XYZ file of C-alpha atoms in Angstrom:
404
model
C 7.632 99.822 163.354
C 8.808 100.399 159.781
C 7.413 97.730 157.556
C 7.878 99.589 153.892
C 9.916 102.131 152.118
C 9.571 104.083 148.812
C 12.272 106.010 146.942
C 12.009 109.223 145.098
C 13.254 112.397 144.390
C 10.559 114.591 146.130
C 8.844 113.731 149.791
C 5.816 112.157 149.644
C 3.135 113.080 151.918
C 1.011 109.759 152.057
C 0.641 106.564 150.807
C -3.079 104.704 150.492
C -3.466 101.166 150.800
C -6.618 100.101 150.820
C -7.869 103.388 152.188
C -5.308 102.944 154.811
C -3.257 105.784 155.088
C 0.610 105.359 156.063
C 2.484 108.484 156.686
C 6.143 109.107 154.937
C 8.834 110.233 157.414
C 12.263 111.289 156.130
C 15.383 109.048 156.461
C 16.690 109.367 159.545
C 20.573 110.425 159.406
C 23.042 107.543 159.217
C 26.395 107.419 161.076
C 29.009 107.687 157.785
C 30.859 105.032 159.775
C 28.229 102.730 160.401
C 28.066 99.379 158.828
C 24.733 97.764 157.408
C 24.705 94.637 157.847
C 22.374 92.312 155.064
C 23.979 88.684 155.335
C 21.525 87.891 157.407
C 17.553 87.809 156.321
C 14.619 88.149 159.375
C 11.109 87.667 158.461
C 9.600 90.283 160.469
C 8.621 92.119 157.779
C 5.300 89.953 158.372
C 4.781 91.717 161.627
C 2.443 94.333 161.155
C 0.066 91.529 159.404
C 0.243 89.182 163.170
C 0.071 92.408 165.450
C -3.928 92.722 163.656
C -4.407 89.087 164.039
C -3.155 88.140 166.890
C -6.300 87.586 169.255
C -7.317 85.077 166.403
C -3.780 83.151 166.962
C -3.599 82.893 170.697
C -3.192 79.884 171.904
C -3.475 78.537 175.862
C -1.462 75.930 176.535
C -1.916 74.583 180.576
C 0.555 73.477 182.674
C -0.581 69.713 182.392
C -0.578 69.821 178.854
C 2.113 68.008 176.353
C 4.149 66.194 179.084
C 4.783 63.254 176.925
C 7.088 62.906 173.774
C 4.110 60.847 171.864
C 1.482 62.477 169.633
C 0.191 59.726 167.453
C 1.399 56.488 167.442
C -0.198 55.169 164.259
C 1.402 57.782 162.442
C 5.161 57.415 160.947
C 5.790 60.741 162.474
C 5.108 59.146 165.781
C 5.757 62.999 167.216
C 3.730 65.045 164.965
C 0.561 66.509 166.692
C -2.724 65.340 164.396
C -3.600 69.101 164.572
C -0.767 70.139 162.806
C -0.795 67.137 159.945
C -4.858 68.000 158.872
C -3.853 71.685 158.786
C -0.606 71.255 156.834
C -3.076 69.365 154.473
C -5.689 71.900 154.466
C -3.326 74.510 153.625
C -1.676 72.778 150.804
C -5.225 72.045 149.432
C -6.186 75.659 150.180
C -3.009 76.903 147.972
C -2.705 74.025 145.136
C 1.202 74.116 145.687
C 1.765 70.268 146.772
C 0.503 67.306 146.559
C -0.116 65.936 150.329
C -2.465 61.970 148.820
C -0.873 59.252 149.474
C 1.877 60.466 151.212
C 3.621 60.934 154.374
C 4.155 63.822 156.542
C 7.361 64.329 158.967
C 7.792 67.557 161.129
C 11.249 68.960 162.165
C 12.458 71.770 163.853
C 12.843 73.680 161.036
C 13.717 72.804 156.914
C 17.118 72.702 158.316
C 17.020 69.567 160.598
C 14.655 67.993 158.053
C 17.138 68.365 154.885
C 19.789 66.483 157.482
C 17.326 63.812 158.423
C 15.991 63.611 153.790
C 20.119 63.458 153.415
C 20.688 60.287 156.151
C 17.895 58.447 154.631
C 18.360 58.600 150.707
C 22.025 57.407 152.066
C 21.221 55.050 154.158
C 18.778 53.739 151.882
C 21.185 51.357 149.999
C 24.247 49.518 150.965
C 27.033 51.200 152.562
C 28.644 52.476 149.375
C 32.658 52.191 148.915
C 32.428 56.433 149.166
C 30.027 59.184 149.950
C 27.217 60.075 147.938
C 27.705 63.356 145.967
C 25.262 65.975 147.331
C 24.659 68.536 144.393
C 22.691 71.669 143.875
C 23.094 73.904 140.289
C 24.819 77.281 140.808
C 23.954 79.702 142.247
C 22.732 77.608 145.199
C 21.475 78.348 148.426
C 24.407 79.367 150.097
C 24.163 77.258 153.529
C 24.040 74.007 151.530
C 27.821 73.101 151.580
C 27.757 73.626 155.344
C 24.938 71.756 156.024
C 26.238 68.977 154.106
C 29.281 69.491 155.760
C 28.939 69.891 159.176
C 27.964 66.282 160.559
C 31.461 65.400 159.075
C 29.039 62.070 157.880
C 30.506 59.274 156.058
C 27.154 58.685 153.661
C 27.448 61.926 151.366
C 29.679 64.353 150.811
C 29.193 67.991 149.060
C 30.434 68.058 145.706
C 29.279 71.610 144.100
C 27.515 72.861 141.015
C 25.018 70.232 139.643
C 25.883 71.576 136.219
C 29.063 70.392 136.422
C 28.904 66.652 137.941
C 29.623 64.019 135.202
C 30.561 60.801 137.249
C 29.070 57.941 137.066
C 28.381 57.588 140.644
C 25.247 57.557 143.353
C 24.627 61.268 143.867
C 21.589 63.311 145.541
C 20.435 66.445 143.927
C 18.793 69.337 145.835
C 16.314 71.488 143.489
C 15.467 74.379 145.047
C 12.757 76.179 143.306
C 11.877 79.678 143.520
C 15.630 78.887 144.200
C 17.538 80.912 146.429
C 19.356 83.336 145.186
C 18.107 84.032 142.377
C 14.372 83.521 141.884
C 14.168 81.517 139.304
C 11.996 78.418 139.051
C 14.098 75.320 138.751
C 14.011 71.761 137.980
C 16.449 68.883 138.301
C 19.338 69.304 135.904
C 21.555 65.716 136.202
C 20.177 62.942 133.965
C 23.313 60.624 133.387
C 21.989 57.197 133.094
C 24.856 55.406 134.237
C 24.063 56.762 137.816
C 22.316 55.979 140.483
C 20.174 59.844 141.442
C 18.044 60.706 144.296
C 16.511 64.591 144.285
C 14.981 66.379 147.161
C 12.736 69.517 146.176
C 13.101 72.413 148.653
C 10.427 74.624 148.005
C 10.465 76.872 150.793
C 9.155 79.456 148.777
C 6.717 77.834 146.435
C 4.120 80.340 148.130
C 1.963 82.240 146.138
C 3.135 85.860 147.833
C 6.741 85.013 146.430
C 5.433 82.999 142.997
C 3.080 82.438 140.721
C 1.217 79.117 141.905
C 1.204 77.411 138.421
C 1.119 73.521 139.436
C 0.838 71.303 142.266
C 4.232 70.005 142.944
C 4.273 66.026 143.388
C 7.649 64.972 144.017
C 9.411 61.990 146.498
C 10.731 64.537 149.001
C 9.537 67.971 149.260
C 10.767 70.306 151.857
C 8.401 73.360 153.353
C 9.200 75.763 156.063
C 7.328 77.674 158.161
C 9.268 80.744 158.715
C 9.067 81.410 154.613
C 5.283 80.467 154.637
C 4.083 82.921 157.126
C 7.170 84.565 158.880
C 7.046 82.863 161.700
C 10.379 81.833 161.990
C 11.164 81.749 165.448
C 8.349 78.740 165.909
C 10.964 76.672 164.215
C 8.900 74.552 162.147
C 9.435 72.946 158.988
C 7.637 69.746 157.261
C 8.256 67.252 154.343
C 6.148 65.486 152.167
C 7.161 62.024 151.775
C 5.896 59.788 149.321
C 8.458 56.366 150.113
C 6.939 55.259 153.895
C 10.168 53.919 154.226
C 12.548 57.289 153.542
C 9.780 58.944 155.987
C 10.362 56.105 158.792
C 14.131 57.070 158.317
C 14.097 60.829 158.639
C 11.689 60.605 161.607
C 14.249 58.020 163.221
C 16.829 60.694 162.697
C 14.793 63.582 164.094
C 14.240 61.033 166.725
C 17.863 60.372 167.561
C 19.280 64.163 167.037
C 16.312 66.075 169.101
C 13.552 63.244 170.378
C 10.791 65.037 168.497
C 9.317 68.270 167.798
C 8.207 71.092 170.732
C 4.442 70.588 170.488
C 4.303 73.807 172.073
C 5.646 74.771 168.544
C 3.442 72.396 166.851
C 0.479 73.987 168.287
C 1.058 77.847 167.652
C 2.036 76.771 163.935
C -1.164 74.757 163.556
C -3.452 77.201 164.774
C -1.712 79.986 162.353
C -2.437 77.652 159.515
C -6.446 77.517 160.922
C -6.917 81.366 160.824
C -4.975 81.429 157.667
C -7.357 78.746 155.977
C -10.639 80.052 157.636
C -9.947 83.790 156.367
C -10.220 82.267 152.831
C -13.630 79.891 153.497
C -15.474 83.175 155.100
C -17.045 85.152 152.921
C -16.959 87.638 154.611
C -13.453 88.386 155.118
C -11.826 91.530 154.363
C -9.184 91.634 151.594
C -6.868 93.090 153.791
C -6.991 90.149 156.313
C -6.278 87.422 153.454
C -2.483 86.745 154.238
C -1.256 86.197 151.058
C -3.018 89.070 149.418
C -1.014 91.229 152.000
C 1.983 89.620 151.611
C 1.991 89.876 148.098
C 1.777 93.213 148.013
C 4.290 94.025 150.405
C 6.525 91.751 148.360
C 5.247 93.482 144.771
C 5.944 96.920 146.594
C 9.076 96.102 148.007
C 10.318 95.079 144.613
C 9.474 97.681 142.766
C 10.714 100.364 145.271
C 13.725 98.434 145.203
C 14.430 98.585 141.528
C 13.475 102.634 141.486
C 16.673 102.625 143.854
C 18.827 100.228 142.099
C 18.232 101.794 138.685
C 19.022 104.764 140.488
C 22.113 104.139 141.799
C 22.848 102.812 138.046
C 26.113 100.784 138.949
C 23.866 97.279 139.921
C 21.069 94.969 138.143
C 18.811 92.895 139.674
C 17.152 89.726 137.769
C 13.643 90.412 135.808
C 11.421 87.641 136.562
C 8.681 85.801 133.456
C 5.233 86.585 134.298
C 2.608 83.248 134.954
C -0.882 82.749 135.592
C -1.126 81.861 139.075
C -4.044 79.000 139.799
C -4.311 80.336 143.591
C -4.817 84.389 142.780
C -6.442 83.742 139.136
C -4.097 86.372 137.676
C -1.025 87.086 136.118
C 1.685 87.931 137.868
C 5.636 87.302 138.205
C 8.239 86.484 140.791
C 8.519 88.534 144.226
C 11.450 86.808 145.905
C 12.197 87.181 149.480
C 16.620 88.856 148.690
C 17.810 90.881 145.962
C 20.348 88.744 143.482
C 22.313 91.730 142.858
C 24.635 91.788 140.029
C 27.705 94.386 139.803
C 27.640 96.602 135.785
C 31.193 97.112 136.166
C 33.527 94.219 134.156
C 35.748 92.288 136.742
C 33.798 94.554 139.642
C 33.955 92.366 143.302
C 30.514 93.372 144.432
C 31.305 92.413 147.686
C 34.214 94.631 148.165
C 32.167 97.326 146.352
C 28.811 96.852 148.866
C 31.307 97.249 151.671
C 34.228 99.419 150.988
C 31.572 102.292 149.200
C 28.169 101.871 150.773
C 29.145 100.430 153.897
C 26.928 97.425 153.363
C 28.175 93.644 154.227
C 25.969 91.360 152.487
C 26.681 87.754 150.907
C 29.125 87.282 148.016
C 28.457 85.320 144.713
C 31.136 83.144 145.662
C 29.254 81.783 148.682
C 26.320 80.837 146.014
C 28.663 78.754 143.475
C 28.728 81.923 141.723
C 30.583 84.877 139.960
C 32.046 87.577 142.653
C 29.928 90.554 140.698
C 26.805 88.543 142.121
C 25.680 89.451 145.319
C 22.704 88.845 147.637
C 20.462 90.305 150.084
C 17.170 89.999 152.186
C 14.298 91.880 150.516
C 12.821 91.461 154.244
C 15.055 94.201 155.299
C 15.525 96.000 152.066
C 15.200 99.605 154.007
C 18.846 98.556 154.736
C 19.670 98.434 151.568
C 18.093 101.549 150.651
C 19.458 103.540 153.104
C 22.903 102.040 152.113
C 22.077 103.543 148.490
C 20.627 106.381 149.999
C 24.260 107.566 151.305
C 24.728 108.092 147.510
C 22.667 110.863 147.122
C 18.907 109.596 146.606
C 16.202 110.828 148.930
C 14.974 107.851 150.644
C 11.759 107.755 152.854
C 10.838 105.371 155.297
C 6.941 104.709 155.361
C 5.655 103.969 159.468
C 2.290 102.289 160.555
């Protein structure tokens, strides 16, 4: 399985990681007609990390077990298993990231179904208005955001674009998402006009210390996590929010109720038992370094990068964003920003990076225009950055692929 890559001008025979010793291969030849494709990002880069611990995830699950839709009926989140809540709790304590006291916990399938469900209620919250409610996000946002918004066709909010640029006086619901996607950079709410009525839902999918620096607990009203950005497991399809108003949290569980009647607790299970052997590496002692997931995954990330920006300074026609350096509270070091897709940015004046990525290298990957953004901005998946290098690599660099 490839999990890394490195770039340079000579082969290089070996690579040590903690005295483990990953062999080089050279690129394998590409078809000059074959198309990369990078709009899409897949976590599996986490793979190699499960494969070693995957006798300490298994789960058994009998055929009697989980026949009913209940989990805990004096919970607001009638549906989420009590497993699952203490160990979302224990790993938020574990990390420092968010706040979980006096608050409320809802599980959905997924951030996805849960931003929906934070959307219905902050609408539904009031009186039916004489119009939508603006739903806002400061450019370059994530890119699915306008569809998301868009796609129940609801009368309660409509998307209306770049935070930066609302000035009405009307209700409106900002989404903050911070490390934002696509760009990295730490964000906060922007809209402050005090003739309006706004309501701000954090999504901080990647406010994980393998991606960020953990500087502060976060403590907002709605804050969005995911599951497949914590660990990589995103094929569990699990996602939670932390809800401090017990009514907004009765109101996105009734909407997870109505659109899928729950959570799979088949789902709930694997993801809470993850979190356990992620939390217990950390309280044993004796636990190798190398079997602390966000040490790995930290360094993958902090390799990835750099290896990245040895190509892209290479290729000299694209920049990528340089990220501050903060103390982290979770590692006790200094360190910056190791987002999870490039933010590429075109050199070239009035350059379409799209048409560039596509019609030179043979790459397809997400244009700045999706994002709110310039069309000289582009974006792609660090999790399967060997595309991108071997897209590059067609240019002329030597590019190596390193195998466990």
């Amino acid at each position: 399985m490839v999990t890394e890559l490195c770039a340079a001008a000579t082969p290089i025979p070996a690579v040590s990681v903690n005295n483990n010793y990953l062999a080089c291969a050279p690129l394998p030849n590409i078809n000059d007609d074959a198309f990369i494709n990078l709009d899409q990002g897949d976590p599996v880069v986490m793979e190699a990390y499960w494969r070693r611990m995957s006798e300490r995830c298994t789960v058994v699950i009998k055929g009697c077990e989980f026949l009913s839709y209940l989990s805990d009926l004096s919970n607001v989140c009638w549906f989420m298993m009590p497993r699952l809540r203490d160990n979302i709790k224990r790993l938020h304590a574990l990390v420092g990231n968010a706040d979980t006291e006096n608050s409320h916990i809802v599980v959905g399938t997924g951030s996805t179904q849960l931003f929906q469900a934070a959307l219905f209620a902050l609408s539904s919250s009031s009186p039916p208005p004489h119009h939508p409610i603006h739903v806002l996000a400061a450019s370059p946002y994530y890119s699915e955001y306008q569809d998301e918004v868009g796609v129940l066709r609801s009368g309660l909010y409509k998307w209306s674009g770049d935070a930066l640029e609302y000035d009405k006086d009307e209700a409106f619901i900002e989404v903050v998402t911070s490390p934002n996607n696509p760009d990295g950079s730490i964000r906060e709410a922007v809209v402050t006009r005090s003739g309006s009525e706004g309501k701000v839902i954090h999504d901080l999918a990647y406010y994980w210390p393998h991606y960020t620096p953990i500087t502060h607990k976060a403590s907002h009203d709605i804050m969005l996590f995911t599951f497949s950005k914590c660990t990589g497991h995103a094929g569990s399809r699990i996602g939670w929010a932390i809800v401090k108003d017990i009514e907004i949290a009765k109101k996105m569980t009734r909407f997870i109720q109505m659109s899928s009647i729950g959570v799979s607790k088949e789902s709930q299970t694997r993801a809470a038992k993850i979190m356990e052997v992620i939390c217990d590496s950390y309280q044993n002692f004796g636990s190798k370094e190398s079997d602390l997931f966000f040490e790995y995954s930290k360094r993958l990330m902090k390799e990835r990068w750099e290896k990245l920006r040895e190509v892209v300074d290479q290729n000299g026609f694209f920049s990528l964003p340089n990220f501050p350096r903060a103390y982290c509270n979770f590692t006790k070091e200094s360190s910056e920003t190791y987002p999870a897709f490039a933010w590429l940015k075109c050199n070239e004046k009035d350059q379409d990076c799209e048409g560039y990525l596509e019609k030179k290298l043979k790459v397809l990957a997400r244009s700045g225009k999706r994002f709110g953004a310039d069309a000289s901005l582009e974006t792609c998946p660090t999790a399967t950055g060997t595309d991108l290098m071997k897209g590059l690599g067609k240019q002329g660099y030597d590019i190596y692929l390193i195998f466990s």
